Amino acid sequence: MTKKRVFITGITGQDGSYLAEFLLSQGYEVFGLVRRTSTLNFERIRHIQDQITLISGDMLDQTSLTRALKDIQPDEVYNLAAQSFVQTSWQQPVFTGDVTALGVTRLLDAIMTVNPAIRFYQASSSEMFGKVQEVPQRETTPFYPRSPYGVAKVYGHWITVNYRESYNLHATSGILFNHGSPRRGLEFVERKVAYHAAKIKLGLINEIRIGNLESQRDWGFAGDYVYAMWLMLQQDTPADYVIASGKTHSIERLLDIAFSCVDLNWKNYAVQDERFMRPAEVDLLIGDASKARAELGWQPQVSFEQLIQMMVEADLKLLKAEHRL
Ligand code: NAP
């Protein structure tokens, strides 16, 4: 039997690396888009690099996307590429819109040109709910994004729905709430807290500068969330799904858990810093994943506490190796 072929944009990112691992374990032939950089940033996929094929291209370059699909002839495409950091989206709003919003249209258009039977997944975000119109948020909750990133993701969501309805594509928008892992970028708050707790424990630094302590998020583990992406593309009929833990935690609680993993009290080390506050904060983000539970049979396996512990332990190990401690 011929192997199913998959094309993943954003394969060098957190979710891309977990998804590639999972699809390899399912017997897929995995292809990933990588953009040209002066130094390679393949840390997250180094351990599977000999099992996947990397294709050069960019979400800003239509030709590279169409060519990649023509060469690969994939069965499934997962669009995970994005300028994905909310804070940066205020500093680079046009670039964020180009990659995170218009990039989706470029890829959908490439699918239309090459083979409309390709199944498509779009990485949508709870940031689309922003100033929340209801609690908890579900698939039918109206969007009210509060950052250029959120606005770009709303565009990506609707262009996916539009191509599905206009051209009958098997196109799905997965509205994922926050998910982290030891592979999360250091700029994201859950990784920042885990990393700083480990660094403080090892005596490498003595403070953590942090923004709004009261903001609340619904967090899960990236490994659980990429499984949901795959389940979505295995459905006969494409639809949109919210993926969330259904529980919300404040930054204070995050600090509590991370620092208690290393037997420290965060209050002795945390300094509030205006620079990490958002110009416009989102409200109480908490997702209702009951549609995904009912239709996909999806349930998260890793709790928030387990996730933070996993991240702190991984960072301790990483830092000890780096500093030969
Ligand atoms: P991430 O770690 O920041 O990865 C982003 C990926 O996009 C990287 O591989 C990056 O490549 C790639 N990329 C950025 N600009 C590109 C361009 N112009 N052309 C080609 N590739 C480009 O993000 P993540 O956490 O894995 O998230 C995956 C997706 O899910 C993103 O779309 C994100 O917005 C969305 N999402 C994430 C969460 C979450 O909590 N993690 C929640 C909801 C939605 P480089 O390595 O070259 O930079």
Short mmCIF file of C-alpha atoms and ligand atoms in Angstrom, two decimals:
data_model
loop_
_atom_site.label_atom_id
_atom_site.label_comp_id
_atom_site.label_asym_id
_atom_site.label_seq_id
_atom_site.Cartn_x
_atom_site.Cartn_y
_atom_site.Cartn_z
CA MET A 1 0.00 0.00 0.00
CA THR A 2 1.37 3.46 -0.83
CA LYS A 3 2.04 5.70 2.13
CA LYS A 4 -0.13 8.77 2.68
CA ARG A 5 1.78 11.98 2.02
CA VAL A 6 1.51 15.06 4.18
CA PHE A 7 2.83 18.60 3.78
CA ILE A 8 3.31 20.66 6.97
CA THR A 9 4.05 24.38 6.95
CA GLY A 10 5.66 25.57 10.19
CA ILE A 11 7.36 22.19 10.68
CA THR A 12 10.27 23.84 12.54
CA GLY A 13 7.85 25.24 15.14
CA GLN A 14 6.52 23.65 18.31
CA ASP A 15 3.36 22.12 16.83
CA GLY A 16 5.02 21.23 13.52
CA SER A 17 7.60 19.09 15.28
CA TYR A 18 5.02 17.20 17.37
CA LEU A 19 2.72 16.74 14.39
CA ALA A 20 5.56 15.44 12.19
CA GLU A 21 6.53 12.91 14.89
CA PHE A 22 2.94 11.76 15.25
CA LEU A 23 2.33 11.41 11.50
CA LEU A 24 5.56 9.44 11.08
CA SER A 25 4.29 7.06 13.75
CA GLN A 26 1.09 6.69 11.69
CA GLY A 27 3.10 5.67 8.61
CA TYR A 28 2.87 8.96 6.69
CA GLU A 29 5.53 10.25 4.34
CA VAL A 30 6.22 13.68 5.84
CA PHE A 31 7.25 16.82 3.93
CA GLY A 32 7.80 20.19 5.59
CA LEU A 33 8.17 23.77 4.41
CA VAL A 34 11.24 25.63 5.67
CA ARG A 35 12.24 29.17 4.89
CA ARG A 36 15.74 30.18 4.03
CA THR A 37 17.63 31.59 7.00
CA SER A 38 21.32 32.42 7.36
CA THR A 39 21.59 29.96 10.24
CA LEU A 40 19.56 26.76 10.50
CA ASN A 41 16.93 26.52 13.22
CA PHE A 42 16.03 22.84 13.05
CA GLU A 43 16.49 22.05 16.79
CA ARG A 44 12.92 20.82 17.22
CA ILE A 45 13.09 18.42 14.27
CA ARG A 46 16.73 17.37 14.38
CA HIS A 47 15.86 13.98 15.93
CA ILE A 48 13.56 13.11 12.97
CA GLN A 49 15.35 14.98 10.20
CA ASP A 50 16.50 11.80 8.45
CA GLN A 51 12.87 10.59 8.25
CA ILE A 52 11.30 13.72 6.73
CA THR A 53 11.83 15.78 3.58
CA LEU A 54 12.28 19.53 3.89
CA ILE A 55 11.19 21.78 1.04
CA SER A 56 12.40 25.34 0.73
CA GLY A 57 9.73 28.04 0.46
CA ASP A 58 7.90 30.82 2.23
CA MET A 59 4.31 31.68 3.10
CA LEU A 60 4.99 35.03 1.41
CA ASP A 61 5.91 33.37 -1.88
CA GLN A 62 3.01 31.94 -3.88
CA THR A 63 5.25 30.22 -6.43
CA SER A 64 7.11 28.25 -3.77
CA LEU A 65 3.84 26.95 -2.27
CA THR A 66 2.34 25.89 -5.58
CA ARG A 67 5.59 24.25 -6.64
CA ALA A 68 5.87 22.38 -3.33
CA LEU A 69 2.37 20.94 -3.70
CA LYS A 70 2.99 20.00 -7.35
CA ASP A 71 6.18 18.15 -6.40
CA ILE A 72 4.82 16.42 -3.29
CA GLN A 73 1.21 15.68 -4.36
CA PRO A 74 0.14 15.42 -0.71
CA ASP A 75 -3.07 13.90 0.63
CA GLU A 76 -3.17 16.32 3.57
CA VAL A 77 -1.82 19.83 4.22
CA TYR A 78 -1.49 21.33 7.71
CA ASN A 79 -0.93 25.08 7.72
CA LEU A 80 0.87 25.78 10.98
CA ALA A 81 3.16 28.55 9.70
CA ALA A 82 2.51 31.97 11.19
CA GLN A 83 4.05 35.01 12.80
CA SER A 84 2.63 33.51 15.97
CA PHE A 85 3.68 35.83 18.81
CA VAL A 86 0.94 38.28 19.83
CA GLN A 87 3.31 40.94 21.23
CA THR A 88 5.34 41.06 17.98
CA SER A 89 2.16 41.54 15.98
CA TRP A 90 1.83 45.10 17.31
CA GLN A 91 5.39 45.85 16.23
CA GLN A 92 5.05 44.14 12.83
CA PRO A 93 1.34 44.31 11.98
CA VAL A 94 1.73 44.33 8.18
CA PHE A 95 4.16 41.41 8.15
CA THR A 96 1.89 39.51 10.56
CA GLY A 97 -1.06 40.07 8.23
CA ASP A 98 0.93 38.98 5.20
CA VAL A 99 2.16 35.69 6.69
CA THR A 100 -0.62 34.78 9.12
CA ALA A 101 -3.62 35.96 7.09
CA LEU A 102 -2.77 36.19 3.37
CA GLY A 103 -0.45 33.18 3.64
CA VAL A 104 -3.57 31.05 4.18
CA THR A 105 -5.09 32.26 0.91
CA ARG A 106 -1.84 31.56 -0.93
CA LEU A 107 -1.84 27.99 0.32
CA LEU A 108 -5.55 27.43 -0.38
CA ASP A 109 -5.03 28.82 -3.85
CA ALA A 110 -2.11 26.44 -4.40
CA ILE A 111 -4.41 23.56 -3.39
CA MET A 112 -7.03 24.74 -5.91
CA THR A 113 -4.37 24.84 -8.64
CA VAL A 114 -2.72 21.51 -7.87
CA ASN A 115 -5.48 19.25 -6.53
CA PRO A 116 -8.73 20.33 -4.82
CA ALA A 117 -9.03 16.86 -3.26
CA ILE A 118 -6.16 17.66 -0.83
CA ARG A 119 -7.44 17.92 2.76
CA PHE A 120 -6.51 21.18 4.49
CA TYR A 121 -6.06 22.13 8.16
CA GLN A 122 -5.80 25.77 9.26
CA ALA A 123 -4.25 26.57 12.66
CA SER A 124 -6.76 29.04 14.07
CA SER A 125 -6.51 30.46 17.57
CA SER A 126 -8.47 31.34 20.70
CA GLU A 127 -6.98 34.84 20.28
CA MET A 128 -9.77 35.32 17.70
CA PHE A 129 -12.21 35.53 20.65
CA GLY A 130 -10.18 38.30 22.36
CA LYS A 131 -12.78 40.53 24.03
CA VAL A 132 -14.93 37.52 24.64
CA GLN A 133 -18.58 37.65 23.65
CA GLU A 134 -19.51 34.63 25.78
CA VAL A 135 -17.89 32.33 28.36
CA PRO A 136 -16.88 29.62 27.62
CA GLN A 137 -16.08 30.10 23.93
CA ARG A 138 -17.32 27.59 21.39
CA GLU A 139 -17.43 27.25 17.59
CA THR A 140 -20.44 29.59 17.35
CA THR A 141 -19.06 32.35 19.61
CA PRO A 142 -18.60 35.61 17.63
CA PHE A 143 -14.99 36.74 17.23
CA TYR A 144 -13.61 39.99 18.67
CA PRO A 145 -9.83 39.88 18.21
CA ARG A 146 -7.70 42.25 20.30
CA SER A 147 -4.34 42.19 18.47
CA PRO A 148 -3.08 42.31 14.87
CA TYR A 149 -2.30 38.59 15.33
CA GLY A 150 -5.89 37.85 16.36
CA VAL A 151 -7.23 39.87 13.44
CA ALA A 152 -4.97 38.00 11.00
CA LYS A 153 -6.17 34.66 12.40
CA VAL A 154 -9.81 35.70 11.96
CA TYR A 155 -9.04 36.32 8.28
CA GLY A 156 -7.33 32.91 8.05
CA HIS A 157 -10.36 31.26 9.64
CA TRP A 158 -12.90 32.87 7.34
CA ILE A 159 -10.92 32.33 4.13
CA THR A 160 -10.72 28.63 5.08
CA VAL A 161 -14.49 28.50 5.62
CA ASN A 162 -15.00 30.47 2.42
CA TYR A 163 -12.93 28.10 0.26
CA ARG A 164 -14.74 25.14 1.80
CA GLU A 165 -18.11 26.63 0.97
CA SER A 166 -17.12 28.12 -2.41
CA TYR A 167 -15.16 25.19 -3.84
CA ASN A 168 -16.25 22.26 -1.69
CA LEU A 169 -12.73 21.74 -0.30
CA HIS A 170 -12.13 19.44 2.67
CA ALA A 171 -10.89 22.46 4.66
CA THR A 172 -10.99 22.66 8.43
CA SER A 173 -10.27 25.44 10.89
CA GLY A 174 -9.10 24.15 14.28
CA ILE A 175 -9.64 26.84 16.92
CA LEU A 176 -6.96 25.87 19.41
CA PHE A 177 -6.57 27.40 22.84
CA ASN A 178 -3.07 27.90 24.28
CA HIS A 179 -0.87 24.84 24.28
CA GLY A 180 2.71 24.55 25.36
CA SER A 181 5.47 22.01 25.82
CA PRO A 182 9.20 21.91 26.54
CA ARG A 183 9.58 22.93 22.85
CA ARG A 184 7.57 26.16 23.23
CA GLY A 185 9.41 29.34 22.18
CA LEU A 186 11.05 31.18 25.10
CA GLU A 187 9.00 34.33 24.44
CA PHE A 188 5.70 32.62 25.36
CA VAL A 189 4.75 33.14 29.00
CA GLU A 190 4.40 29.49 30.12
CA ARG A 191 7.85 28.60 28.76
CA LYS A 192 9.33 31.85 30.04
CA VAL A 193 8.11 31.06 33.56
CA ALA A 194 9.31 27.43 33.45
CA TYR A 195 12.71 28.45 32.07
CA HIS A 196 13.17 31.27 34.60
CA ALA A 197 12.13 29.05 37.53
CA ALA A 198 14.80 26.52 36.47
CA LYS A 199 17.42 29.25 35.92
CA ILE A 200 16.73 30.83 39.33
CA LYS A 201 16.88 27.41 41.00
CA LEU A 202 20.31 26.81 39.46
CA GLY A 203 21.52 30.23 40.65
CA LEU A 204 22.00 31.53 37.10
CA ILE A 205 19.68 34.56 37.53
CA ASN A 206 17.74 36.06 40.42
CA GLU A 207 14.54 37.56 38.99
CA ILE A 208 11.79 37.11 36.45
CA ARG A 209 10.22 40.17 34.78
CA ILE A 210 6.59 39.57 34.02
CA GLY A 211 3.51 41.38 32.67
CA ASN A 212 -0.10 41.10 33.82
CA LEU A 213 -0.36 38.59 36.68
CA GLU A 214 -4.13 38.45 36.50
CA SER A 215 -4.52 37.47 32.85
CA GLN A 216 -5.98 34.01 32.49
CA ARG A 217 -5.55 31.37 29.83
CA ASP A 218 -6.80 27.90 29.02
CA TRP A 219 -3.64 25.77 28.58
CA GLY A 220 -3.00 22.29 27.29
CA PHE A 221 -0.13 20.12 26.05
CA ALA A 222 0.92 20.50 22.38
CA GLY A 223 1.17 16.71 21.91
CA ASP A 224 -2.52 16.33 22.75
CA TYR A 225 -3.48 19.22 20.47
CA VAL A 226 -1.70 18.01 17.31
CA TYR A 227 -3.56 14.71 17.69
CA ALA A 228 -6.80 16.71 17.51
CA MET A 229 -5.60 18.33 14.25
CA TRP A 230 -5.13 14.93 12.68
CA LEU A 231 -8.52 13.67 13.91
CA MET A 232 -10.17 16.64 12.21
CA LEU A 233 -8.76 15.73 8.80
CA GLN A 234 -9.89 12.10 9.17
CA GLN A 235 -13.59 13.10 9.30
CA ASP A 236 -15.76 12.45 6.22
CA THR A 237 -17.22 15.94 6.42
CA PRO A 238 -15.00 18.93 7.18
CA ALA A 239 -16.03 21.22 10.05
CA ASP A 240 -14.51 23.61 12.57
CA TYR A 241 -13.66 22.60 16.12
CA VAL A 242 -12.64 24.28 19.37
CA ILE A 243 -9.82 22.42 21.14
CA ALA A 244 -9.33 23.41 24.76
CA SER A 245 -8.86 22.02 28.25
CA GLY A 246 -11.98 23.83 29.52
CA LYS A 247 -10.04 25.09 32.55
CA THR A 248 -8.50 28.47 33.04
CA HIS A 249 -5.46 29.50 35.08
CA SER A 250 -3.97 32.89 35.96
CA ILE A 251 -0.32 33.83 35.47
CA GLU A 252 -0.07 33.83 39.28
CA ARG A 253 -1.15 30.18 39.34
CA LEU A 254 1.37 29.40 36.59
CA LEU A 255 4.12 31.00 38.70
CA ASP A 256 2.92 29.11 41.77
CA ILE A 257 3.16 25.72 40.07
CA ALA A 258 6.44 26.33 38.25
CA PHE A 259 8.27 27.68 41.30
CA SER A 260 6.89 25.02 43.62
CA CYS A 261 8.41 22.41 41.25
CA VAL A 262 11.81 23.81 42.29
CA ASP A 263 10.81 24.45 45.94
CA LEU A 264 10.87 28.24 45.65
CA ASN A 265 8.35 31.02 46.29
CA TRP A 266 7.83 33.08 43.11
CA LYS A 267 6.94 36.19 45.15
CA ASN A 268 10.60 36.52 46.11
CA TYR A 269 11.71 36.71 42.45
CA ALA A 270 8.93 38.17 40.26
CA VAL A 271 9.09 41.82 39.17
CA GLN A 272 6.15 43.31 37.28
CA ASP A 273 7.25 45.07 34.12
CA GLU A 274 5.11 47.36 31.93
CA ARG A 275 7.02 46.23 28.85
CA PHE A 276 5.35 42.83 29.00
CA MET A 277 1.80 44.20 29.25
CA ARG A 278 -0.31 44.04 26.09
CA PRO A 279 -1.72 47.33 24.69
CA ALA A 280 -5.11 45.57 24.63
CA GLU A 281 -5.62 42.55 26.85
CA VAL A 282 -7.94 39.66 26.03
CA ASP A 283 -10.65 38.67 28.51
CA LEU A 284 -11.38 35.35 30.15
CA LEU A 285 -10.32 32.82 27.53
CA ILE A 286 -11.81 29.45 28.31
CA GLY A 287 -12.84 26.96 25.66
CA ASP A 288 -15.72 24.54 25.36
CA ALA A 289 -14.44 21.51 23.42
CA SER A 290 -17.63 19.46 23.72
CA LYS A 291 -18.10 19.28 19.93
CA ALA A 292 -14.58 17.81 19.55
CA ARG A 293 -15.28 15.37 22.39
CA ALA A 294 -18.55 14.23 20.81
CA GLU A 295 -17.54 14.11 17.13
CA LEU A 296 -13.79 13.35 17.27
CA GLY A 297 -13.64 11.47 20.56
CA TRP A 298 -10.84 13.86 21.59
CA GLN A 299 -9.81 14.39 25.21
CA PRO A 300 -6.65 15.99 26.58
CA GLN A 301 -4.36 13.54 28.40
CA VAL A 302 -1.97 15.96 30.13
CA SER A 303 -3.19 18.34 32.86
CA PHE A 304 -1.98 21.92 33.32
CA GLU A 305 0.01 20.92 36.42
CA GLN A 306 1.65 18.00 34.57
CA LEU A 307 2.48 20.27 31.63
CA ILE A 308 4.24 22.87 33.77
CA GLN A 309 6.12 20.20 35.69
CA MET A 310 7.23 18.59 32.40
CA MET A 311 8.47 21.97 31.17
CA VAL A 312 10.37 22.89 34.36
CA GLU A 313 12.03 19.45 34.47
CA ALA A 314 13.05 19.70 30.81
CA ASP A 315 14.49 23.19 31.36
CA LEU A 316 16.46 22.07 34.41
CA LYS A 317 17.97 19.28 32.32
CA LEU A 318 18.69 21.60 29.41
CA LEU A 319 20.34 24.27 31.56
CA LYS A 320 22.40 21.76 33.53
CA ALA A 321 23.78 20.37 30.28
CA GLU A 322 24.37 23.83 28.81
CA HIS A 323 26.19 25.11 31.91
CA ARG A 324 27.83 21.77 32.78
CA LEU A 325 26.22 21.77 36.25
P1 NAP B 1 5.72 28.53 16.38
O1 NAP B 1 6.49 27.61 17.27
O2 NAP B 1 5.93 30.00 16.51
O3 NAP B 1 6.02 28.10 14.86
C1 NAP B 1 5.69 28.93 13.78
C2 NAP B 1 6.21 28.30 12.52
O4 NAP B 1 5.85 29.13 11.39
C3 NAP B 1 7.73 28.14 12.47
O5 NAP B 1 8.04 26.89 11.90
C4 NAP B 1 8.16 29.26 11.55
O6 NAP B 1 9.35 29.02 10.86
C5 NAP B 1 7.00 29.25 10.56
N1 NAP B 1 6.93 30.49 9.77
C6 NAP B 1 6.79 31.75 10.23
N2 NAP B 1 6.77 32.60 9.19
C7 NAP B 1 6.90 31.86 8.06
C8 NAP B 1 6.97 32.18 6.69
N3 NAP B 1 6.90 33.43 6.24
N4 NAP B 1 7.09 31.15 5.80
C9 NAP B 1 7.19 29.87 6.23
N5 NAP B 1 7.15 29.51 7.52
C10 NAP B 1 7.01 30.50 8.43
O7 NAP B 1 4.15 28.28 16.55
P2 NAP B 1 3.37 27.01 17.19
O8 NAP B 1 3.18 27.26 18.65
O9 NAP B 1 3.99 25.76 16.71
O10 NAP B 1 1.94 27.19 16.53
C11 NAP B 1 1.61 26.59 15.28
C12 NAP B 1 0.43 27.33 14.67
O11 NAP B 1 -0.69 27.26 15.55
C13 NAP B 1 0.67 28.82 14.43
O12 NAP B 1 -0.03 29.18 13.27
C14 NAP B 1 0.06 29.47 15.65
O13 NAP B 1 -0.31 30.80 15.36
C15 NAP B 1 -1.12 28.57 15.87
N6 NAP B 1 -1.62 28.50 17.25
C16 NAP B 1 -0.75 28.20 18.27
C17 NAP B 1 -1.23 28.10 19.56
C18 NAP B 1 -0.31 27.76 20.71
O14 NAP B 1 -0.71 27.97 21.87
N7 NAP B 1 0.85 27.20 20.47
C19 NAP B 1 -2.60 28.30 19.82
C20 NAP B 1 -3.46 28.55 18.74
C21 NAP B 1 -2.96 28.63 17.46
P3 NAP B 1 10.79 29.50 11.44
O15 NAP B 1 11.24 28.37 12.32
O16 NAP B 1 11.59 29.67 10.21
O17 NAP B 1 10.56 30.77 12.21
#
